[in-house]
PDB file of C-alpha atoms in Angstrom:
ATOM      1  CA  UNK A   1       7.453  19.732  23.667  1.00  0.00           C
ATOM      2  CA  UNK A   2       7.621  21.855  20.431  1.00  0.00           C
ATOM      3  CA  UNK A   3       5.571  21.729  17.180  1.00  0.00           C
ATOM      4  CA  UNK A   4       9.074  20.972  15.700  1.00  0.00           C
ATOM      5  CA  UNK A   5       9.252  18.266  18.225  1.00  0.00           C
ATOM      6  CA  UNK A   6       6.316  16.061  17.142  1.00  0.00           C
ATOM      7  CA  UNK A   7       7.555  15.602  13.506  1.00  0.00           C
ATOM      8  CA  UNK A   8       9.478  11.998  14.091  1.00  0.00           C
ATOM      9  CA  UNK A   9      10.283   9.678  10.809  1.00  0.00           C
ATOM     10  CA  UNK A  10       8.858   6.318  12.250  1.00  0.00           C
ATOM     11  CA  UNK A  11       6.505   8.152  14.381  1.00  0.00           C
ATOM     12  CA  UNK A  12       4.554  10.034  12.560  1.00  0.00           C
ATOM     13  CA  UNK A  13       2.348  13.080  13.702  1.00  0.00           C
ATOM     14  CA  UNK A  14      -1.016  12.562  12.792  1.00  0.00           C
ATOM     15  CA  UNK A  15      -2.637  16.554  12.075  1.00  0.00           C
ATOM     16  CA  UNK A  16      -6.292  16.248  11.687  1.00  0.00           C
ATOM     17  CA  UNK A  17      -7.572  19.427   9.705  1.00  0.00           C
ATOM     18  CA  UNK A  18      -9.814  21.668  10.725  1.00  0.00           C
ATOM     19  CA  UNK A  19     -12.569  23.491   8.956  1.00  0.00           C
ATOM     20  CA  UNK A  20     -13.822  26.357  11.298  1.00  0.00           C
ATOM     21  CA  UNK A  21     -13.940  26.787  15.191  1.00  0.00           C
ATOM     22  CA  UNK A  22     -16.334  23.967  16.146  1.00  0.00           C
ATOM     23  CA  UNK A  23     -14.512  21.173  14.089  1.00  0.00           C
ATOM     24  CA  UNK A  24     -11.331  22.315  15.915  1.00  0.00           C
ATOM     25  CA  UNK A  25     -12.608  22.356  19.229  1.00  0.00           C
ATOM     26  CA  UNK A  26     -13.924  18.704  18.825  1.00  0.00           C
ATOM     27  CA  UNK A  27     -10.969  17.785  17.382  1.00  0.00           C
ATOM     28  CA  UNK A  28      -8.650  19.216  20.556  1.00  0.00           C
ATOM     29  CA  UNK A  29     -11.443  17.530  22.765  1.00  0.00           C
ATOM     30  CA  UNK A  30     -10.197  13.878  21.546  1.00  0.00           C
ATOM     31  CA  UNK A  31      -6.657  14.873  22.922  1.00  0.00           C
ATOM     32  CA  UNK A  32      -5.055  15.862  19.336  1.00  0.00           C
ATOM     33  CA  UNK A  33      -1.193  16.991  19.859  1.00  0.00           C
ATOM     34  CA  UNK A  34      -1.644  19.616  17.207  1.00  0.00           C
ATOM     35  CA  UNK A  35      -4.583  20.536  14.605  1.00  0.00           C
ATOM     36  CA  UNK A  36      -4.471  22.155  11.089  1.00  0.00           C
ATOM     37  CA  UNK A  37      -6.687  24.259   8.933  1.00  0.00           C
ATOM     38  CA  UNK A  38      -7.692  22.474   5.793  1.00  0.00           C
ATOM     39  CA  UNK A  39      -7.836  25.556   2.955  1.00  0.00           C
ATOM     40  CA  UNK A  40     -11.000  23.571   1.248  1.00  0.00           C
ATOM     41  CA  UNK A  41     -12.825  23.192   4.277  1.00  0.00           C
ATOM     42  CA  UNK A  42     -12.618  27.621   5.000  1.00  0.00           C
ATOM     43  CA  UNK A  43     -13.065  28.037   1.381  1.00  0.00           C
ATOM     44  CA  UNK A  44     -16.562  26.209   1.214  1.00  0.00           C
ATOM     45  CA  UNK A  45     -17.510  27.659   4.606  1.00  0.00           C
ATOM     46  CA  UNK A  46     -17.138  30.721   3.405  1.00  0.00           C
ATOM     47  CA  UNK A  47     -18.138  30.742  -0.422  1.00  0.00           C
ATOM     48  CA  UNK A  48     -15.014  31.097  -2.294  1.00  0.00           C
ATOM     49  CA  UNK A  49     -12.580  29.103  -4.673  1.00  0.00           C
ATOM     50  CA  UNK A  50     -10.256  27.034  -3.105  1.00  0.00           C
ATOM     51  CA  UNK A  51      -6.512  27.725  -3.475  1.00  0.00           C
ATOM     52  CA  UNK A  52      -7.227  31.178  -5.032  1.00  0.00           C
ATOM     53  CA  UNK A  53      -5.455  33.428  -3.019  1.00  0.00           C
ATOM     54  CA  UNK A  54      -9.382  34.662  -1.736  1.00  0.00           C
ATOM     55  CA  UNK A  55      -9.583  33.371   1.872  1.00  0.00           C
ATOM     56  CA  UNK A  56      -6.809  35.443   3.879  1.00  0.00           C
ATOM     57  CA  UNK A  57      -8.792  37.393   6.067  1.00  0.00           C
ATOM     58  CA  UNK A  58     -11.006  34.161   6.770  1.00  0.00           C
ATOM     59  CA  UNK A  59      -7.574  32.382   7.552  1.00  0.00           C
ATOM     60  CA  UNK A  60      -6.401  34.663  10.124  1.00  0.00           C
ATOM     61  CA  UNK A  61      -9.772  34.978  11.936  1.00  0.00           C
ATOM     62  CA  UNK A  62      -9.997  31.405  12.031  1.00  0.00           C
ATOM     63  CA  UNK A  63      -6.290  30.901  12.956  1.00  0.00           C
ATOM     64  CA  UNK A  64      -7.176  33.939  15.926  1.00  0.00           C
ATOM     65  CA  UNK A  65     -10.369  31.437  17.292  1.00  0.00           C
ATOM     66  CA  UNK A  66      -8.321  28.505  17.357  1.00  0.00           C
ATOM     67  CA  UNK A  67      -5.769  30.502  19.284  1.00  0.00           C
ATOM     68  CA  UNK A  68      -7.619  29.749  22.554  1.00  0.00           C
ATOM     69  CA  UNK A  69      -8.105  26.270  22.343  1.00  0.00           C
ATOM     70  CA  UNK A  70      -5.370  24.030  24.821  1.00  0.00           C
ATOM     71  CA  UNK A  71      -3.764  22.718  21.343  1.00  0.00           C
ATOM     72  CA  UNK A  72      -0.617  23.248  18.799  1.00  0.00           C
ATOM     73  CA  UNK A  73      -2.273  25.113  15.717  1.00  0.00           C
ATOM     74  CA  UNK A  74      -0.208  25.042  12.249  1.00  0.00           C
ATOM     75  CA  UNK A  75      -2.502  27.465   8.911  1.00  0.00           C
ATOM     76  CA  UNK A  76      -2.743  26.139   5.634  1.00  0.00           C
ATOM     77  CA  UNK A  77      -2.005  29.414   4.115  1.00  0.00           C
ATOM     78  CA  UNK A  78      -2.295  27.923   0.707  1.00  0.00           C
ATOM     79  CA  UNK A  79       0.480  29.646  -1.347  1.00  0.00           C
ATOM     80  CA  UNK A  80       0.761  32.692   1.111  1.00  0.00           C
ATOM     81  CA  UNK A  81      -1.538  34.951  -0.210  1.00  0.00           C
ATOM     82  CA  UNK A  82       0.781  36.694  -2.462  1.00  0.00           C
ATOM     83  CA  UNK A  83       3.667  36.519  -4.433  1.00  0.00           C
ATOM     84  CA  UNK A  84       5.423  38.971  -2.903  1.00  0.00           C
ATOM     85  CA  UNK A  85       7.672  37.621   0.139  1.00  0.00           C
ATOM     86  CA  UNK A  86       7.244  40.795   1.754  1.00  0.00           C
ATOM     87  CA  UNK A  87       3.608  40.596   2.407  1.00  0.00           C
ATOM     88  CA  UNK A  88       4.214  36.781   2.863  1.00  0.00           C
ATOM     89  CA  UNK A  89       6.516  37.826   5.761  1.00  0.00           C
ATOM     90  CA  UNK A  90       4.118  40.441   7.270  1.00  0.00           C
ATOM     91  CA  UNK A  91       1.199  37.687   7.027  1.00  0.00           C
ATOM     92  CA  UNK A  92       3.197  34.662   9.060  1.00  0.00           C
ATOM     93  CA  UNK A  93       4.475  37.211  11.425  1.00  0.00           C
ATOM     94  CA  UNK A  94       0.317  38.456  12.082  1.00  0.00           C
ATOM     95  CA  UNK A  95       0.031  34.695  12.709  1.00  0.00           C
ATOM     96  CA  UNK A  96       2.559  33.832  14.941  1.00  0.00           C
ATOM     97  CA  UNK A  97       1.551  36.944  17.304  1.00  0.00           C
ATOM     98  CA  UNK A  98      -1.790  35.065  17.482  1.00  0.00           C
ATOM     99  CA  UNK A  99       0.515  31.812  18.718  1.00  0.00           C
ATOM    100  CA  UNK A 100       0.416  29.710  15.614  1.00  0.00           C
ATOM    101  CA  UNK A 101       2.674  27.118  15.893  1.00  0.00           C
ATOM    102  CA  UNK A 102       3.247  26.412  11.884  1.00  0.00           C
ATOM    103  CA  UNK A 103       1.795  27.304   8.392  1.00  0.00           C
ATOM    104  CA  UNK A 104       1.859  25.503   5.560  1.00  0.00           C
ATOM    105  CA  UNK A 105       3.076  26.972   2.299  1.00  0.00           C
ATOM    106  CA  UNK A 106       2.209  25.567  -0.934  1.00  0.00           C
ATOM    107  CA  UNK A 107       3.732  26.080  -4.208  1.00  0.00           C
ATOM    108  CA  UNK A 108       1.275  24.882  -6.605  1.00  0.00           C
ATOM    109  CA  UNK A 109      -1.102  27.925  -8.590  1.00  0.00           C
ATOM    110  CA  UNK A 110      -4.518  27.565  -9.398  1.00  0.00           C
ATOM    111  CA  UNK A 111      -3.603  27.188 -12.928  1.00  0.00           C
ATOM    112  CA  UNK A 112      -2.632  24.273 -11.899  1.00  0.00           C
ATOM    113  CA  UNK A 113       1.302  25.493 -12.857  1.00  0.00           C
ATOM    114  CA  UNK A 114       4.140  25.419 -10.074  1.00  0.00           C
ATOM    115  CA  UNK A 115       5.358  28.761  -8.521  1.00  0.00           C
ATOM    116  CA  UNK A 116       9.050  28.814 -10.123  1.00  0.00           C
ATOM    117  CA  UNK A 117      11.305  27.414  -8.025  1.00  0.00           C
ATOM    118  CA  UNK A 118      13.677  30.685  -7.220  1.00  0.00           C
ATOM    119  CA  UNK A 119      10.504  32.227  -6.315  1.00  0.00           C
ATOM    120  CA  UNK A 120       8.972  30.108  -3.974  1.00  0.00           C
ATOM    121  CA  UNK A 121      12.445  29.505  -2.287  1.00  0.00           C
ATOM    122  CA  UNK A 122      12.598  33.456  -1.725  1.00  0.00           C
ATOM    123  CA  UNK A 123       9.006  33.026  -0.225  1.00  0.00           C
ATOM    124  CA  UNK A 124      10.065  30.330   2.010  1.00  0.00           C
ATOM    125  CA  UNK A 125      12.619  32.476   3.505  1.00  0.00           C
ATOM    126  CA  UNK A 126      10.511  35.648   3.889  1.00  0.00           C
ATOM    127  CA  UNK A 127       8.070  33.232   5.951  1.00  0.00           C
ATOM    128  CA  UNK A 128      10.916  31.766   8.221  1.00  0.00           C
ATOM    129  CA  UNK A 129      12.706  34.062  11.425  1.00  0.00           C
ATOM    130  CA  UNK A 130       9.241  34.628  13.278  1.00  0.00           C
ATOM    131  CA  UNK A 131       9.375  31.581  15.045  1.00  0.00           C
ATOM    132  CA  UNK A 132       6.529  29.597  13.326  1.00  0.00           C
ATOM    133  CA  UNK A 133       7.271  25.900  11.812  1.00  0.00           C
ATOM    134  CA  UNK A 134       7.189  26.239   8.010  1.00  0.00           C
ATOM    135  CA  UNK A 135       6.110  23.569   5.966  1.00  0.00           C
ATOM    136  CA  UNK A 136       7.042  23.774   2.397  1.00  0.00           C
ATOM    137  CA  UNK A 137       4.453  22.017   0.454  1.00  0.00           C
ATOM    138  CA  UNK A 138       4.963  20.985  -3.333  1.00  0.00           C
ATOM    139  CA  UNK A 139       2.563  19.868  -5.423  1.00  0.00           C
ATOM    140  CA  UNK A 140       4.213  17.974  -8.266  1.00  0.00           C
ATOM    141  CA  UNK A 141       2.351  14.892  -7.281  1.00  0.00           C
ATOM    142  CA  UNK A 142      -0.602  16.276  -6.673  1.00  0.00           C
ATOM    143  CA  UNK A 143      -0.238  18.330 -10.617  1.00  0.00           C
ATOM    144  CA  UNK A 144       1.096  15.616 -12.220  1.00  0.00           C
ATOM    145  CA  UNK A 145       3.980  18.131 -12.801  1.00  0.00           C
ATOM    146  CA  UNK A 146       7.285  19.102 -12.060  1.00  0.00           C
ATOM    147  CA  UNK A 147      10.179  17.033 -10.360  1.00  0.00           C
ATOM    148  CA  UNK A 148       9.326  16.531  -6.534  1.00  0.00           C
ATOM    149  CA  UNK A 149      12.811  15.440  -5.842  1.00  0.00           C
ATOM    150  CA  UNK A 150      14.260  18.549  -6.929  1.00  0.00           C
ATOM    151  CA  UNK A 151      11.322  20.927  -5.347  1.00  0.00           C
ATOM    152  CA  UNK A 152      12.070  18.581  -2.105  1.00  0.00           C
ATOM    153  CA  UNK A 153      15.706  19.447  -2.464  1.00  0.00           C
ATOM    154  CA  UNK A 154      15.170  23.277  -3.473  1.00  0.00           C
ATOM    155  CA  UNK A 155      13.043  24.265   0.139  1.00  0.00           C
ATOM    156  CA  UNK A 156      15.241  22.271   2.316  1.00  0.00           C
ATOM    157  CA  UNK A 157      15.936  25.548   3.943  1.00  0.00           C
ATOM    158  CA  UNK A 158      12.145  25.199   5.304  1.00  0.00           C
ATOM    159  CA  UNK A 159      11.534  23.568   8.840  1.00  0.00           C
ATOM    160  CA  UNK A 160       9.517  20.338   6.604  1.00  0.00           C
ATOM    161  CA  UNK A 161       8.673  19.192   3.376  1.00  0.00           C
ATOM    162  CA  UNK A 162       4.995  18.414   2.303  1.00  0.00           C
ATOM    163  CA  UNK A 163       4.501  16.724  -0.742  1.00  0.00           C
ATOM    164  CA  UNK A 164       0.561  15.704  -1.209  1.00  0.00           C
ATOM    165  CA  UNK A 165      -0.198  12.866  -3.070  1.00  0.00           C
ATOM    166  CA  UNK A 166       2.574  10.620  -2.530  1.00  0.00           C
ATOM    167  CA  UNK A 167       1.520   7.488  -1.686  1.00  0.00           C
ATOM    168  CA  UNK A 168       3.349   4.938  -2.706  1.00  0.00           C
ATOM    169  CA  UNK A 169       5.827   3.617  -0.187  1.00  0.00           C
ATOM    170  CA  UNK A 170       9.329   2.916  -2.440  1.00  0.00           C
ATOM    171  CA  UNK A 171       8.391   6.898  -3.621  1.00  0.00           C
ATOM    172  CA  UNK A 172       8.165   8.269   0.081  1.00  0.00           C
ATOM    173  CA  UNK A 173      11.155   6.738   1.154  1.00  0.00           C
ATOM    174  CA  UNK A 174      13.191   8.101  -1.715  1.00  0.00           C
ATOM    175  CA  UNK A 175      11.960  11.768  -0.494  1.00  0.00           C
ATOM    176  CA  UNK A 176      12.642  10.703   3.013  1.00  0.00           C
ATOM    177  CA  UNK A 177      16.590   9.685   1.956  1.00  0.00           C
ATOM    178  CA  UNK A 178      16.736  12.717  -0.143  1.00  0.00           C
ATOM    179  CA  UNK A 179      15.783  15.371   2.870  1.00  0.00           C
ATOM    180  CA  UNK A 180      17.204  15.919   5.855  1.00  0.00           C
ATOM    181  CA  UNK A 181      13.802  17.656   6.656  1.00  0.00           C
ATOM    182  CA  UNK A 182      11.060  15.560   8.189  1.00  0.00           C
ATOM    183  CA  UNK A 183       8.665  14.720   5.348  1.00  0.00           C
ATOM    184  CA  UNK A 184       4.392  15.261   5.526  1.00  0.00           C
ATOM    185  CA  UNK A 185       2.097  13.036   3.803  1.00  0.00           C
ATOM    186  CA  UNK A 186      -1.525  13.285   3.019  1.00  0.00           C
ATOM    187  CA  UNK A 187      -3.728  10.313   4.196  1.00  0.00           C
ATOM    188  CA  UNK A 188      -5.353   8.518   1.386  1.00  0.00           C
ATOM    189  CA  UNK A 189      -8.271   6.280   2.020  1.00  0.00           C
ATOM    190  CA  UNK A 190      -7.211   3.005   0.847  1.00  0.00           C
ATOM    191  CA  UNK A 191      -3.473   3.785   0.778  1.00  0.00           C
ATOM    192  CA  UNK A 192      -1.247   2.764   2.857  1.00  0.00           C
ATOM    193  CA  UNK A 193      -2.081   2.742   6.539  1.00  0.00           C
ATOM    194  CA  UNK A 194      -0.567   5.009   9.396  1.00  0.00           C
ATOM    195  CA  UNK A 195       1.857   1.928  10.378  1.00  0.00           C
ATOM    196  CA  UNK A 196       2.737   1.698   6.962  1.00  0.00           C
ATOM    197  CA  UNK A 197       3.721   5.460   6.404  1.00  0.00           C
ATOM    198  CA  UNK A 198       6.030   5.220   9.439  1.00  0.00           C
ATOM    199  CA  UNK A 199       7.715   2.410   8.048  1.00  0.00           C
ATOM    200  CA  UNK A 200       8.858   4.309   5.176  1.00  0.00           C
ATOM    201  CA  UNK A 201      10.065   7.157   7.259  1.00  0.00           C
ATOM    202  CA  UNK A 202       7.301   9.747   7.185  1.00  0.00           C
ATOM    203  CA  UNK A 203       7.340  12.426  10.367  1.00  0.00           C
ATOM    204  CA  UNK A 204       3.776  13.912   9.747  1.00  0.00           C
ATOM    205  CA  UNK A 205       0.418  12.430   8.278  1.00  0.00           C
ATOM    206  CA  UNK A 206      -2.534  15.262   7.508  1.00  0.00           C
ATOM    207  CA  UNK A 207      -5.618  14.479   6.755  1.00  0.00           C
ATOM    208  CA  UNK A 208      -6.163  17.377   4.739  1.00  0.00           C
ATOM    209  CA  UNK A 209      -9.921  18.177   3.623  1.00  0.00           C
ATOM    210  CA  UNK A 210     -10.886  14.717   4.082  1.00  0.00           C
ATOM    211  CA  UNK A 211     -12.841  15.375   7.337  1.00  0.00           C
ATOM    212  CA  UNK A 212     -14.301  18.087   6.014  1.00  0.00           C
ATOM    213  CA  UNK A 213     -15.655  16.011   2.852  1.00  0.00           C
ATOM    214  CA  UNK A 214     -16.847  13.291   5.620  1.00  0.00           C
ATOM    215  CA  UNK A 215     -18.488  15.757   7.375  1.00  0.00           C
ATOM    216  CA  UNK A 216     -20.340  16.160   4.082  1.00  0.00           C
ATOM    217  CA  UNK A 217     -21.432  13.021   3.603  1.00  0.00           C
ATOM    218  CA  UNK A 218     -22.692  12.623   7.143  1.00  0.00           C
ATOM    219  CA  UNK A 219     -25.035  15.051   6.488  1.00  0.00           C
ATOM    220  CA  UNK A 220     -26.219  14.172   3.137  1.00  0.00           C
ATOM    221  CA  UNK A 221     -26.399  10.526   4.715  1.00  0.00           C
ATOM    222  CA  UNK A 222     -28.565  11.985   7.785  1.00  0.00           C
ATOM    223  CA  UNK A 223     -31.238  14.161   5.476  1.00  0.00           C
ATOM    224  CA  UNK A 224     -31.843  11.333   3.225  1.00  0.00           C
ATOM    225  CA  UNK A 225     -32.025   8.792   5.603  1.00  0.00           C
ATOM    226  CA  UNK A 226     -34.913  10.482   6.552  1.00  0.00           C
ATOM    227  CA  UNK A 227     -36.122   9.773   2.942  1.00  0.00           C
ATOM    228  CA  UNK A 228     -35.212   6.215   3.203  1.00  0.00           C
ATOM    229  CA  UNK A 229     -32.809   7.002   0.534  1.00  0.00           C
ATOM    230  CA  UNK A 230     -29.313   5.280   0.680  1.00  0.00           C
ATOM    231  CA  UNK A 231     -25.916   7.071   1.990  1.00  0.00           C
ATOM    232  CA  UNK A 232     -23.954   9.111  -1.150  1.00  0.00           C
ATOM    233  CA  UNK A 233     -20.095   8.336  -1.120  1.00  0.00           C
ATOM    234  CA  UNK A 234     -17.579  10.685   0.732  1.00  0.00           C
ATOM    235  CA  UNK A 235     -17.357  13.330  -1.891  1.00  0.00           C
ATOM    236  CA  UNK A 236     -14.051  13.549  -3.602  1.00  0.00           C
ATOM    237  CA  UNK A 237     -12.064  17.053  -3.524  1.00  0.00           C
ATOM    238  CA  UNK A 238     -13.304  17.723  -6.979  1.00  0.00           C
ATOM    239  CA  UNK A 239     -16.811  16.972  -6.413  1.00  0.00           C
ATOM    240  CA  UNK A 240     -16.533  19.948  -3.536  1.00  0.00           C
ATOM    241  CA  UNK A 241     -14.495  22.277  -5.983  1.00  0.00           C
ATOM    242  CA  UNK A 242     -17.689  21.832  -9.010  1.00  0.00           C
ATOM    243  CA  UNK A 243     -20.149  23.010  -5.698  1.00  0.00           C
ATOM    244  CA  UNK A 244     -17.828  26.652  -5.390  1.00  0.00           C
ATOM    245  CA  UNK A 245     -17.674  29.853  -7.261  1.00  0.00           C
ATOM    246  CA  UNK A 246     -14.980  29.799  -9.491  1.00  0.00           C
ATOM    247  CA  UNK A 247     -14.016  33.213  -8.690  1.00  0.00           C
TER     248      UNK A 247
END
């Protein structure tokens, strides 16, 4: 079966993400289809601002070590590493000589501005042709900016559409009737469950760097247990962005 293959609306893939080689190999241990990379997670491992444009090389070794685990591997690549589809092109094909099975390409900017549209659509197609499962991610949801259903409608030359931070199920199903494409969720604690998200037609459901912030929180909850001091909350993505340099 291919990475395509696992992306059915009503049947959803769930993609845990992956923060460096020993999450992933625990992860493929429990029988996972397919793992991701979770751009947060190899940010903070690593010292850097997330979605930046500064973790490439760590991206690639990662993607490299995951390479020879017995699982489907698809690289948050954030928004490619560049804006120029030519080294966007050269980076996807570097990954899918390692055997990646899909990356996911994002077009939201630190800024917290959208890519324009005409460029992130000649982006798209620089990263297609090598044989690697492109996921088009936009973040007008997740910006509070921006009109998803035209983004959605704009990449629907991309193997999938990701749109993070759509949640509500009337909203996901108007994506899913307005793509052909199979459409990617994030997981949201208290949202609507796995069942649910099939019901409205999603194909995949990520979990993005929410295993990474658990795996936070089981170690804060571990030290200071040892204090006899209570458990902290999961951390939320902000509270992990204040903890890393800014540049």
């Amino acid at each position: 079966m291919s990475f395509h293959d696992l992306h059915r609306p009503g049947d959803p893939l769930l993609l845990p993400n992956a923060w460096d080689y020993g999450s992933a190999a625990a992860l493929a241990a429990q029988g996972f289809a397919a793992i991701g990379t979770t751009s947060l997670g190899v940010a903070a491992v690593h010292g850097r601002p997330d979605a930046a444009g500064a973790t490439r090389a760590e991206t690639v070794e990662l993607a490299q070590q995951m390479s020879g685990l017995d699982v489907m591997v698809t690289v948050d690549i954030e928004g490619g590493f560049s804006d120029d589809p030519a080294q966007v092109s050269d980076l996807v094909a570097s990954l899918a000589a390692l055997g990646v099975a899909g990356v996911n390409l994002e077009d939201g900017r630190p800024d917290g501005t959208l890519r324009p549209m005409t460029l992130q659509q000649e982006i798209i197609e620089a990263a297609l042709g090598h044989g690697v499962f492109v996921n088009a991610r936009t973040d007008t949801c997740w910006l509070k900016t921006g009109d998803t259903l035209e983004r959605v409608r704009a990449y629907g030359h991309a193997d999938g559409v990701f749109v993070p931070g759509l949640g509500d199920p009337g909203e996901i199903a108007e994506v899913v009737a307005a793509t052909p494409l199979p459409l990617n969720v994030l997981y949201q604690p208290g949202g609507p469950s796995l069942a649910r998200l099939a019901e409205a037609g999603v194909a995949r459901v990520s979990t993005g760097s929410l295993l990474y912030r658990a795996s936070l929180q089981g170690a804060l909850a571990a030290v200071l247990a040892v204090q006899g001091r209570p458990s902290p909350p999961v951390p939320s993505y902000a509270d992990v962005t204040a903890l890393l340099p800014r540049s």
